[in-house]
Amino acid sequence: MAWHAITDFAAHPRWTALGLALGVAAVMLIGARWRPAVPFSLLAVATVTVVAVITHLEVARIGALPATLPAPSLDFLNPAAVPMLLTSAVAVAALAALESLLSATVADGMTVGQRHDPDRELFGQGVANLVTPLFGGVPATAAIARTAVNVRTGAGSRLAALTHALVLAVIMLAAAPLVAHIPLAALAGVLLATAIRMVEVGSLLALARSTRSDAVLMVLTAAATLVLDLIAAVGIGLVLAAFLAVRKIARSATLEQVPLDVADHHAEEAALLAEHIVAYRFDGPLFFAAAHRFLLELTEVADVRVVILRMSRVSALDGTGAVVLRDAIERLEHRGITVYLSGMRPEHERALAAIGVPQRLRSQGRMFDDTPAAITAARTLLHQAGVLAAEPVLKAA
């Protein structure tokens, strides 16, 4: 765990390794700002390796790598051990799935207009982990650090992962003697620079300012990561987030009397859709548990010019829900779709105001107190753009 590493270094400092790691990280961070297209990580690692070999620095190195893959074999299979290992296998599978989905979520946050498919991610990982033992391997997961490096260098398709695997295979088979001399501190510097670039300071500050519960959750999860480890910290964070979410839902529960003769709005909704306008009404809480599903559904809309998000019936909104709402708006705008918000409650604006959503939409005239006003504005916009031949008369709601 990170805390043990810190205490171990304090007791037995290794300044040479620290200097190499910081040097590689500095070259990567500064070089990325100066010449983003140049692979400074490779140049820094190669330079540090040459210096370490020439000067005979006493630092830990990668060491000898196997030059070939072992032949596939089923010698490891012992049916009698399956019942004893089943519980551990389920735990390892759950942790592997969690880390892989975390990596995919981080990659989504670093890209624009792309999102991962959790089912495909876990299915692919499962197939890979079924094949790996045949060659003497151990269960593998997606790695946040390598995923971030991949995205930062411009990867945009599955070909990047295939290229990554092929390059590693070539290095293992052809350049193993050279790779053995790379100092581990150089690789630590690469990971350090990658971790720094993964942290979005603006998002962290926005979460800290959104609600008190989100700020507490973020601080406790970060502390648990340092004191324990990543998986334990995520588990603690999920339990605490679930507790806070249930508490928030319980406090926001209301009883509303609904008249029995509610008018059917299907005809009006069909008319709006024909005019390339679609309206979504949210009922209930918009928090971390429902945020991802909401984003998937909302960004799938097609053949529309205007999306109206009706927020009057949102009972609770946390920092994650606010960030997802902002991301959904930006993705729709990236596709050329205008987004209007209507009926936003004052108590929910704090979470959104922390990331600048209400301020921007109000300055552009895209926030309204009620839905009819938003529909009128949408029809006016499309009429001015020439999409509608004539502006229809708004039906009272």
Short mmCIF file of N, CA and C in Angstrom, two decimals, residues 209-373:
data_model
loop_
_atom_site.label_atom_id
_atom_site.label_comp_id
_atom_site.label_asym_id
_atom_site.label_seq_id
_atom_site.Cartn_x
_atom_site.Cartn_y
_atom_site.Cartn_z
N ARG A 209 -16.96 21.42 -4.06
CA ARG A 209 -17.86 22.56 -3.83
C ARG A 209 -19.33 22.20 -4.01
N SER A 210 -19.62 21.07 -4.66
CA SER A 210 -21.01 20.77 -5.01
C SER A 210 -21.87 20.53 -3.78
N THR A 211 -21.57 19.48 -3.02
CA THR A 211 -22.30 19.19 -1.78
C THR A 211 -21.32 18.73 -0.72
N ARG A 212 -21.72 18.88 0.54
CA ARG A 212 -20.85 18.47 1.63
C ARG A 212 -20.61 16.96 1.60
N SER A 213 -21.63 16.18 1.27
CA SER A 213 -21.48 14.72 1.26
C SER A 213 -20.49 14.28 0.19
N ASP A 214 -20.50 14.92 -0.99
CA ASP A 214 -19.54 14.57 -2.04
C ASP A 214 -18.12 14.92 -1.62
N ALA A 215 -17.95 16.06 -0.93
CA ALA A 215 -16.62 16.45 -0.47
C ALA A 215 -16.08 15.45 0.55
N VAL A 216 -16.94 15.04 1.49
CA VAL A 216 -16.51 14.06 2.50
C VAL A 216 -16.18 12.72 1.85
N LEU A 217 -17.01 12.30 0.90
CA LEU A 217 -16.79 11.03 0.21
C LEU A 217 -15.47 11.04 -0.54
N MET A 218 -15.16 12.14 -1.22
CA MET A 218 -13.93 12.23 -1.99
C MET A 218 -12.70 12.19 -1.08
N VAL A 219 -12.74 12.93 0.03
CA VAL A 219 -11.60 12.98 0.94
C VAL A 219 -11.36 11.62 1.60
N LEU A 220 -12.43 10.96 2.05
CA LEU A 220 -12.28 9.67 2.71
C LEU A 220 -11.77 8.60 1.73
N THR A 221 -12.25 8.62 0.50
CA THR A 221 -11.78 7.65 -0.49
C THR A 221 -10.31 7.86 -0.81
N ALA A 222 -9.90 9.13 -0.94
CA ALA A 222 -8.48 9.42 -1.20
C ALA A 222 -7.61 8.97 -0.03
N ALA A 223 -8.06 9.22 1.20
CA ALA A 223 -7.30 8.80 2.37
C ALA A 223 -7.19 7.28 2.45
N ALA A 224 -8.30 6.60 2.14
CA ALA A 224 -8.27 5.13 2.17
C ALA A 224 -7.35 4.57 1.10
N THR A 225 -7.23 5.25 -0.03
CA THR A 225 -6.31 4.81 -1.08
C THR A 225 -4.87 4.85 -0.60
N LEU A 226 -4.52 5.89 0.14
CA LEU A 226 -3.16 6.03 0.64
C LEU A 226 -2.87 5.06 1.78
N VAL A 227 -3.82 4.94 2.70
CA VAL A 227 -3.59 4.12 3.89
C VAL A 227 -3.75 2.63 3.58
N LEU A 228 -4.71 2.28 2.73
CA LEU A 228 -4.99 0.88 2.43
C LEU A 228 -4.52 0.57 1.01
N ASP A 229 -5.45 0.43 0.07
CA ASP A 229 -5.11 0.25 -1.33
C ASP A 229 -6.30 0.68 -2.17
N LEU A 230 -6.13 0.65 -3.49
CA LEU A 230 -7.16 1.18 -4.38
C LEU A 230 -8.47 0.41 -4.26
N ILE A 231 -8.40 -0.92 -4.27
CA ILE A 231 -9.61 -1.72 -4.25
C ILE A 231 -10.37 -1.51 -2.95
N ALA A 232 -9.65 -1.53 -1.81
CA ALA A 232 -10.30 -1.29 -0.52
C ALA A 232 -10.91 0.10 -0.47
N ALA A 233 -10.21 1.08 -1.02
CA ALA A 233 -10.72 2.45 -1.01
C ALA A 233 -11.99 2.58 -1.83
N VAL A 234 -12.02 1.93 -3.00
CA VAL A 234 -13.23 1.97 -3.82
C VAL A 234 -14.40 1.30 -3.09
N GLY A 235 -14.12 0.15 -2.43
CA GLY A 235 -15.18 -0.51 -1.66
C GLY A 235 -15.72 0.37 -0.56
N ILE A 236 -14.82 1.02 0.18
CA ILE A 236 -15.26 1.94 1.25
C ILE A 236 -16.05 3.10 0.66
N GLY A 237 -15.57 3.63 -0.47
CA GLY A 237 -16.28 4.73 -1.10
C GLY A 237 -17.67 4.36 -1.57
N LEU A 238 -17.81 3.16 -2.15
CA LEU A 238 -19.12 2.72 -2.62
C LEU A 238 -20.10 2.53 -1.46
N VAL A 239 -19.62 1.93 -0.37
CA VAL A 239 -20.49 1.73 0.80
C VAL A 239 -20.94 3.08 1.36
N LEU A 240 -19.98 3.99 1.49
CA LEU A 240 -20.32 5.31 2.03
C LEU A 240 -21.24 6.07 1.08
N ALA A 241 -20.97 5.98 -0.23
CA ALA A 241 -21.83 6.66 -1.20
C ALA A 241 -23.25 6.10 -1.18
N ALA A 242 -23.37 4.77 -1.03
CA ALA A 242 -24.70 4.17 -0.95
C ALA A 242 -25.44 4.66 0.29
N PHE A 243 -24.73 4.73 1.42
CA PHE A 243 -25.35 5.22 2.65
C PHE A 243 -25.83 6.66 2.50
N LEU A 244 -24.96 7.52 1.93
CA LEU A 244 -25.34 8.92 1.76
C LEU A 244 -26.49 9.07 0.76
N ALA A 245 -26.48 8.23 -0.29
CA ALA A 245 -27.55 8.31 -1.28
C ALA A 245 -28.89 7.90 -0.68
N VAL A 246 -28.89 6.81 0.09
CA VAL A 246 -30.13 6.38 0.74
C VAL A 246 -30.62 7.44 1.71
N ARG A 247 -29.68 8.04 2.43
CA ARG A 247 -30.05 9.11 3.37
C ARG A 247 -30.66 10.30 2.63
N LYS A 248 -30.07 10.65 1.48
CA LYS A 248 -30.59 11.77 0.71
C LYS A 248 -31.96 11.46 0.13
N ILE A 249 -32.14 10.23 -0.35
CA ILE A 249 -33.44 9.84 -0.91
C ILE A 249 -34.51 9.86 0.17
N ALA A 250 -34.17 9.35 1.36
CA ALA A 250 -35.13 9.32 2.46
C ALA A 250 -35.57 10.74 2.83
N ARG A 251 -34.63 11.67 2.82
CA ARG A 251 -34.97 13.04 3.19
C ARG A 251 -35.78 13.75 2.11
N SER A 252 -35.62 13.29 0.86
CA SER A 252 -36.32 13.97 -0.24
C SER A 252 -37.64 13.31 -0.59
N ALA A 253 -38.03 12.27 0.13
CA ALA A 253 -39.29 11.58 -0.18
C ALA A 253 -40.48 12.49 0.06
N THR A 254 -41.38 12.55 -0.90
CA THR A 254 -42.58 13.39 -0.79
C THR A 254 -43.80 12.59 -1.24
N LEU A 255 -44.97 13.06 -0.83
CA LEU A 255 -46.24 12.46 -1.23
C LEU A 255 -46.99 13.48 -2.07
N GLU A 256 -47.30 13.12 -3.31
CA GLU A 256 -47.94 14.04 -4.24
C GLU A 256 -49.26 13.45 -4.71
N GLN A 257 -50.33 14.24 -4.58
CA GLN A 257 -51.65 13.79 -5.04
C GLN A 257 -51.78 14.07 -6.53
N VAL A 258 -52.04 13.04 -7.30
CA VAL A 258 -52.15 13.15 -8.75
C VAL A 258 -53.60 12.98 -9.15
N PRO A 259 -54.20 13.93 -9.87
CA PRO A 259 -55.59 13.78 -10.30
C PRO A 259 -55.75 12.60 -11.25
N LEU A 260 -56.92 11.99 -11.21
CA LEU A 260 -57.17 10.80 -12.02
C LEU A 260 -57.36 11.11 -13.50
N ASP A 261 -57.72 12.34 -13.83
CA ASP A 261 -58.02 12.67 -15.22
C ASP A 261 -56.84 13.40 -15.87
N VAL A 262 -55.66 12.85 -15.70
CA VAL A 262 -54.49 13.46 -16.33
C VAL A 262 -54.60 13.30 -17.85
N ALA A 263 -54.39 14.39 -18.58
CA ALA A 263 -54.53 14.35 -20.04
C ALA A 263 -53.39 13.57 -20.67
N ASP A 264 -53.72 12.92 -21.76
CA ASP A 264 -52.71 12.16 -22.49
C ASP A 264 -51.90 13.11 -23.37
N HIS A 265 -50.56 13.13 -23.19
CA HIS A 265 -49.72 14.05 -23.94
C HIS A 265 -49.01 13.37 -25.11
N HIS A 266 -49.41 12.13 -25.45
CA HIS A 266 -48.70 11.43 -26.52
C HIS A 266 -48.79 12.18 -27.85
N ALA A 267 -49.95 12.77 -28.13
CA ALA A 267 -50.12 13.47 -29.41
C ALA A 267 -49.18 14.67 -29.49
N GLU A 268 -49.10 15.43 -28.39
CA GLU A 268 -48.23 16.60 -28.39
C GLU A 268 -46.76 16.20 -28.48
N GLU A 269 -46.37 15.09 -27.79
CA GLU A 269 -45.00 14.62 -27.86
C GLU A 269 -44.65 14.18 -29.27
N ALA A 270 -45.60 13.52 -29.95
CA ALA A 270 -45.37 13.10 -31.33
C ALA A 270 -45.18 14.31 -32.25
N ALA A 271 -45.98 15.37 -31.99
CA ALA A 271 -45.84 16.58 -32.79
C ALA A 271 -44.48 17.23 -32.58
N LEU A 272 -44.02 17.26 -31.34
CA LEU A 272 -42.70 17.82 -31.06
C LEU A 272 -41.61 17.02 -31.75
N LEU A 273 -41.72 15.69 -31.71
CA LEU A 273 -40.71 14.85 -32.34
C LEU A 273 -40.67 15.08 -33.85
N ALA A 274 -41.84 15.30 -34.45
CA ALA A 274 -41.89 15.60 -35.88
C ALA A 274 -41.20 16.91 -36.19
N GLU A 275 -41.15 17.80 -35.21
CA GLU A 275 -40.48 19.09 -35.39
C GLU A 275 -39.00 19.02 -34.96
N HIS A 276 -38.49 17.82 -34.75
CA HIS A 276 -37.09 17.61 -34.36
C HIS A 276 -36.81 18.15 -32.95
N ILE A 277 -37.82 18.08 -32.09
CA ILE A 277 -37.67 18.49 -30.69
C ILE A 277 -38.05 17.31 -29.82
N VAL A 278 -37.25 17.02 -28.79
CA VAL A 278 -37.59 15.95 -27.87
C VAL A 278 -37.42 16.48 -26.45
N ALA A 279 -38.35 16.12 -25.57
CA ALA A 279 -38.32 16.56 -24.18
C ALA A 279 -38.21 15.35 -23.26
N TYR A 280 -37.29 15.42 -22.30
CA TYR A 280 -37.10 14.38 -21.30
C TYR A 280 -37.48 14.94 -19.94
N ARG A 281 -38.29 14.19 -19.20
CA ARG A 281 -38.62 14.58 -17.84
C ARG A 281 -38.02 13.58 -16.87
N PHE A 282 -37.28 14.07 -15.89
CA PHE A 282 -36.66 13.22 -14.90
C PHE A 282 -37.56 13.15 -13.67
N ASP A 283 -37.83 11.94 -13.23
CA ASP A 283 -38.61 11.72 -12.02
C ASP A 283 -37.73 11.01 -11.00
N GLY A 284 -37.59 11.60 -9.81
CA GLY A 284 -36.81 10.96 -8.76
C GLY A 284 -35.40 11.50 -8.69
N PRO A 285 -34.51 10.79 -8.00
CA PRO A 285 -33.15 11.29 -7.79
C PRO A 285 -32.25 11.05 -8.99
N LEU A 286 -31.37 12.00 -9.24
CA LEU A 286 -30.35 11.85 -10.26
C LEU A 286 -29.01 11.85 -9.53
N PHE A 287 -28.57 10.65 -9.13
CA PHE A 287 -27.34 10.54 -8.37
C PHE A 287 -26.49 9.44 -8.98
N PHE A 288 -25.40 9.06 -8.29
CA PHE A 288 -24.38 8.22 -8.92
C PHE A 288 -24.92 6.91 -9.45
N ALA A 289 -25.92 6.32 -8.77
CA ALA A 289 -26.40 4.99 -9.18
C ALA A 289 -27.12 5.02 -10.52
N ALA A 290 -27.80 6.13 -10.82
CA ALA A 290 -28.57 6.21 -12.06
C ALA A 290 -27.89 7.06 -13.11
N ALA A 291 -26.78 7.70 -12.77
CA ALA A 291 -26.18 8.67 -13.67
C ALA A 291 -25.69 8.03 -14.96
N HIS A 292 -25.00 6.89 -14.86
CA HIS A 292 -24.44 6.27 -16.07
C HIS A 292 -25.54 5.82 -17.02
N ARG A 293 -26.59 5.20 -16.49
CA ARG A 293 -27.70 4.76 -17.34
C ARG A 293 -28.36 5.96 -18.00
N PHE A 294 -28.50 7.05 -17.27
CA PHE A 294 -29.09 8.26 -17.83
C PHE A 294 -28.25 8.78 -19.00
N LEU A 295 -26.92 8.78 -18.82
CA LEU A 295 -26.05 9.27 -19.88
C LEU A 295 -26.16 8.41 -21.13
N LEU A 296 -26.20 7.08 -20.97
CA LEU A 296 -26.32 6.19 -22.12
C LEU A 296 -27.60 6.46 -22.88
N GLU A 297 -28.72 6.60 -22.16
CA GLU A 297 -30.00 6.80 -22.82
C GLU A 297 -30.08 8.16 -23.50
N LEU A 298 -29.59 9.19 -22.83
CA LEU A 298 -29.74 10.53 -23.35
C LEU A 298 -28.89 10.75 -24.60
N THR A 299 -27.67 10.23 -24.61
CA THR A 299 -26.78 10.47 -25.75
C THR A 299 -27.11 9.60 -26.96
N GLU A 300 -28.14 8.73 -26.85
CA GLU A 300 -28.54 7.90 -27.97
C GLU A 300 -29.60 8.56 -28.85
N VAL A 301 -30.10 9.75 -28.46
CA VAL A 301 -31.16 10.39 -29.23
C VAL A 301 -30.65 10.69 -30.63
N ALA A 302 -31.53 10.56 -31.60
CA ALA A 302 -31.14 10.76 -32.99
C ALA A 302 -32.22 11.56 -33.71
N ASP A 303 -31.81 12.21 -34.79
CA ASP A 303 -32.72 12.95 -35.67
C ASP A 303 -33.48 14.03 -34.91
N VAL A 304 -32.80 14.72 -34.00
CA VAL A 304 -33.43 15.84 -33.30
C VAL A 304 -32.48 17.03 -33.38
N ARG A 305 -33.05 18.22 -33.26
CA ARG A 305 -32.27 19.45 -33.26
C ARG A 305 -32.21 20.09 -31.88
N VAL A 306 -33.25 19.84 -31.06
CA VAL A 306 -33.33 20.45 -29.74
C VAL A 306 -33.74 19.39 -28.72
N VAL A 307 -33.06 19.35 -27.58
CA VAL A 307 -33.42 18.48 -26.47
C VAL A 307 -33.77 19.37 -25.27
N ILE A 308 -34.95 19.13 -24.71
CA ILE A 308 -35.40 19.87 -23.53
C ILE A 308 -35.35 18.93 -22.33
N LEU A 309 -34.58 19.29 -21.33
CA LEU A 309 -34.46 18.49 -20.11
C LEU A 309 -35.35 19.13 -19.04
N ARG A 310 -36.38 18.41 -18.66
CA ARG A 310 -37.34 18.92 -17.67
C ARG A 310 -36.91 18.43 -16.29
N MET A 311 -36.48 19.36 -15.44
CA MET A 311 -35.83 19.03 -14.18
C MET A 311 -36.72 19.26 -12.96
N SER A 312 -37.96 19.62 -13.16
CA SER A 312 -38.80 20.02 -12.01
C SER A 312 -39.08 18.87 -11.06
N ARG A 313 -39.04 17.63 -11.53
CA ARG A 313 -39.37 16.49 -10.68
C ARG A 313 -38.14 15.73 -10.21
N VAL A 314 -36.96 16.31 -10.36
CA VAL A 314 -35.75 15.71 -9.80
C VAL A 314 -35.78 15.93 -8.30
N SER A 315 -35.80 14.85 -7.55
CA SER A 315 -35.91 14.96 -6.09
C SER A 315 -34.57 15.14 -5.41
N ALA A 316 -33.47 14.65 -6.01
CA ALA A 316 -32.14 14.77 -5.42
C ALA A 316 -31.11 14.79 -6.54
N LEU A 317 -30.08 15.60 -6.35
CA LEU A 317 -29.02 15.72 -7.35
C LEU A 317 -27.69 15.82 -6.61
N ASP A 318 -26.78 14.84 -6.83
CA ASP A 318 -25.48 14.89 -6.17
C ASP A 318 -24.41 15.32 -7.18
N GLY A 319 -23.16 15.35 -6.71
CA GLY A 319 -22.08 15.83 -7.56
C GLY A 319 -21.88 14.98 -8.80
N THR A 320 -21.98 13.66 -8.65
CA THR A 320 -21.81 12.78 -9.81
C THR A 320 -22.92 13.01 -10.83
N GLY A 321 -24.16 13.13 -10.34
CA GLY A 321 -25.26 13.41 -11.25
C GLY A 321 -25.07 14.72 -11.98
N ALA A 322 -24.55 15.73 -11.29
CA ALA A 322 -24.30 17.03 -11.92
C ALA A 322 -23.24 16.91 -13.01
N VAL A 323 -22.16 16.19 -12.72
CA VAL A 323 -21.09 16.03 -13.70
C VAL A 323 -21.58 15.26 -14.92
N VAL A 324 -22.37 14.21 -14.68
CA VAL A 324 -22.90 13.42 -15.80
C VAL A 324 -23.85 14.27 -16.64
N LEU A 325 -24.67 15.09 -15.97
CA LEU A 325 -25.58 15.98 -16.70
C LEU A 325 -24.79 16.95 -17.57
N ARG A 326 -23.72 17.52 -17.00
CA ARG A 326 -22.88 18.42 -17.80
C ARG A 326 -22.26 17.70 -18.99
N ASP A 327 -21.75 16.48 -18.76
CA ASP A 327 -21.13 15.72 -19.86
C ASP A 327 -22.16 15.40 -20.95
N ALA A 328 -23.39 15.06 -20.53
CA ALA A 328 -24.43 14.75 -21.51
C ALA A 328 -24.76 15.98 -22.35
N ILE A 329 -24.86 17.13 -21.70
CA ILE A 329 -25.13 18.37 -22.43
C ILE A 329 -24.02 18.67 -23.43
N GLU A 330 -22.76 18.51 -22.98
CA GLU A 330 -21.64 18.80 -23.87
C GLU A 330 -21.57 17.82 -25.04
N ARG A 331 -21.91 16.56 -24.80
CA ARG A 331 -21.88 15.58 -25.90
C ARG A 331 -22.98 15.86 -26.91
N LEU A 332 -24.17 16.26 -26.42
CA LEU A 332 -25.24 16.61 -27.33
C LEU A 332 -24.87 17.86 -28.14
N GLU A 333 -24.27 18.84 -27.47
CA GLU A 333 -23.87 20.06 -28.17
C GLU A 333 -22.78 19.75 -29.20
N HIS A 334 -21.91 18.79 -28.88
CA HIS A 334 -20.87 18.40 -29.82
C HIS A 334 -21.46 17.82 -31.10
N ARG A 335 -22.64 17.24 -30.99
CA ARG A 335 -23.34 16.70 -32.16
C ARG A 335 -24.21 17.74 -32.85
N GLY A 336 -24.16 19.00 -32.38
CA GLY A 336 -24.95 20.05 -33.00
C GLY A 336 -26.37 20.15 -32.48
N ILE A 337 -26.66 19.54 -31.33
CA ILE A 337 -28.00 19.57 -30.74
C ILE A 337 -28.04 20.64 -29.66
N THR A 338 -29.03 21.52 -29.72
CA THR A 338 -29.20 22.56 -28.71
C THR A 338 -29.94 21.97 -27.51
N VAL A 339 -29.48 22.27 -26.30
CA VAL A 339 -30.06 21.73 -25.07
C VAL A 339 -30.65 22.87 -24.25
N TYR A 340 -31.92 22.69 -23.83
CA TYR A 340 -32.59 23.62 -22.93
C TYR A 340 -32.89 22.91 -21.62
N LEU A 341 -32.83 23.65 -20.52
CA LEU A 341 -33.22 23.15 -19.20
C LEU A 341 -34.43 23.92 -18.72
N SER A 342 -35.38 23.19 -18.14
CA SER A 342 -36.57 23.86 -17.61
C SER A 342 -36.91 23.33 -16.23
N GLY A 343 -37.46 24.20 -15.39
CA GLY A 343 -37.96 23.80 -14.08
C GLY A 343 -36.90 23.42 -13.08
N MET A 344 -35.69 23.94 -13.19
CA MET A 344 -34.63 23.61 -12.25
C MET A 344 -34.94 24.17 -10.87
N ARG A 345 -34.90 23.31 -9.85
CA ARG A 345 -35.17 23.76 -8.49
C ARG A 345 -33.95 24.50 -7.93
N PRO A 346 -34.21 25.53 -7.11
CA PRO A 346 -33.08 26.28 -6.53
C PRO A 346 -32.14 25.42 -5.70
N GLU A 347 -32.68 24.43 -4.97
CA GLU A 347 -31.82 23.61 -4.11
C GLU A 347 -30.90 22.69 -4.90
N HIS A 348 -31.18 22.50 -6.20
CA HIS A 348 -30.33 21.63 -7.01
C HIS A 348 -29.28 22.43 -7.80
N GLU A 349 -29.41 23.74 -7.79
CA GLU A 349 -28.50 24.56 -8.60
C GLU A 349 -27.10 24.61 -8.00
N ARG A 350 -26.97 24.31 -6.69
CA ARG A 350 -25.65 24.40 -6.08
C ARG A 350 -24.68 23.41 -6.70
N ALA A 351 -25.12 22.16 -6.86
CA ALA A 351 -24.25 21.15 -7.47
C ALA A 351 -23.91 21.50 -8.91
N LEU A 352 -24.88 22.02 -9.66
CA LEU A 352 -24.64 22.40 -11.05
C LEU A 352 -23.81 23.68 -11.14
N ALA A 353 -24.05 24.62 -10.21
CA ALA A 353 -23.30 25.88 -10.26
C ALA A 353 -21.82 25.67 -10.03
N ALA A 354 -21.46 24.62 -9.28
CA ALA A 354 -20.04 24.34 -9.02
C ALA A 354 -19.27 24.00 -10.28
N ILE A 355 -19.96 23.51 -11.31
CA ILE A 355 -19.29 23.18 -12.57
C ILE A 355 -19.73 24.11 -13.70
N GLY A 356 -20.42 25.20 -13.36
CA GLY A 356 -20.71 26.25 -14.32
C GLY A 356 -21.83 26.01 -15.29
N VAL A 357 -22.68 25.02 -15.04
CA VAL A 357 -23.75 24.72 -16.00
C VAL A 357 -24.84 25.80 -16.04
N PRO A 358 -25.45 26.16 -14.89
CA PRO A 358 -26.52 27.17 -14.96
C PRO A 358 -26.03 28.51 -15.49
N GLN A 359 -24.81 28.92 -15.08
CA GLN A 359 -24.31 30.21 -15.53
C GLN A 359 -24.19 30.26 -17.04
N ARG A 360 -23.64 29.21 -17.63
CA ARG A 360 -23.45 29.21 -19.09
C ARG A 360 -24.77 29.17 -19.83
N LEU A 361 -25.69 28.30 -19.37
CA LEU A 361 -26.96 28.17 -20.07
C LEU A 361 -27.79 29.44 -19.94
N ARG A 362 -27.76 30.07 -18.77
CA ARG A 362 -28.52 31.32 -18.61
C ARG A 362 -27.96 32.42 -19.50
N SER A 363 -26.63 32.49 -19.59
CA SER A 363 -26.03 33.53 -20.43
C SER A 363 -26.39 33.34 -21.90
N GLN A 364 -26.70 32.09 -22.28
CA GLN A 364 -27.08 31.80 -23.66
C GLN A 364 -28.59 31.73 -23.84
N GLY A 365 -29.36 32.04 -22.77
CA GLY A 365 -30.81 32.02 -22.86
C GLY A 365 -31.39 30.64 -23.03
N ARG A 366 -30.81 29.63 -22.33
CA ARG A 366 -31.26 28.26 -22.50
C ARG A 366 -31.75 27.62 -21.20
N MET A 367 -32.08 28.44 -20.20
CA MET A 367 -32.70 27.95 -18.97
C MET A 367 -34.03 28.67 -18.77
N PHE A 368 -35.07 27.87 -18.47
CA PHE A 368 -36.42 28.42 -18.38
C PHE A 368 -37.08 27.91 -17.10
N ASP A 369 -38.05 28.71 -16.63
CA ASP A 369 -38.76 28.34 -15.41
C ASP A 369 -39.75 27.21 -15.65
N ASP A 370 -40.29 27.08 -16.86
CA ASP A 370 -41.27 26.04 -17.15
C ASP A 370 -41.04 25.49 -18.55
N THR A 371 -41.64 24.34 -18.81
CA THR A 371 -41.45 23.66 -20.08
C THR A 371 -42.09 24.37 -21.27
N PRO A 372 -43.34 24.92 -21.15
CA PRO A 372 -43.91 25.62 -22.31
C PRO A 372 -43.02 26.74 -22.84
N ALA A 373 -42.35 27.46 -21.93
CA ALA A 373 -41.44 28.53 -22.38
C ALA A 373 -40.26 27.93 -23.14
#
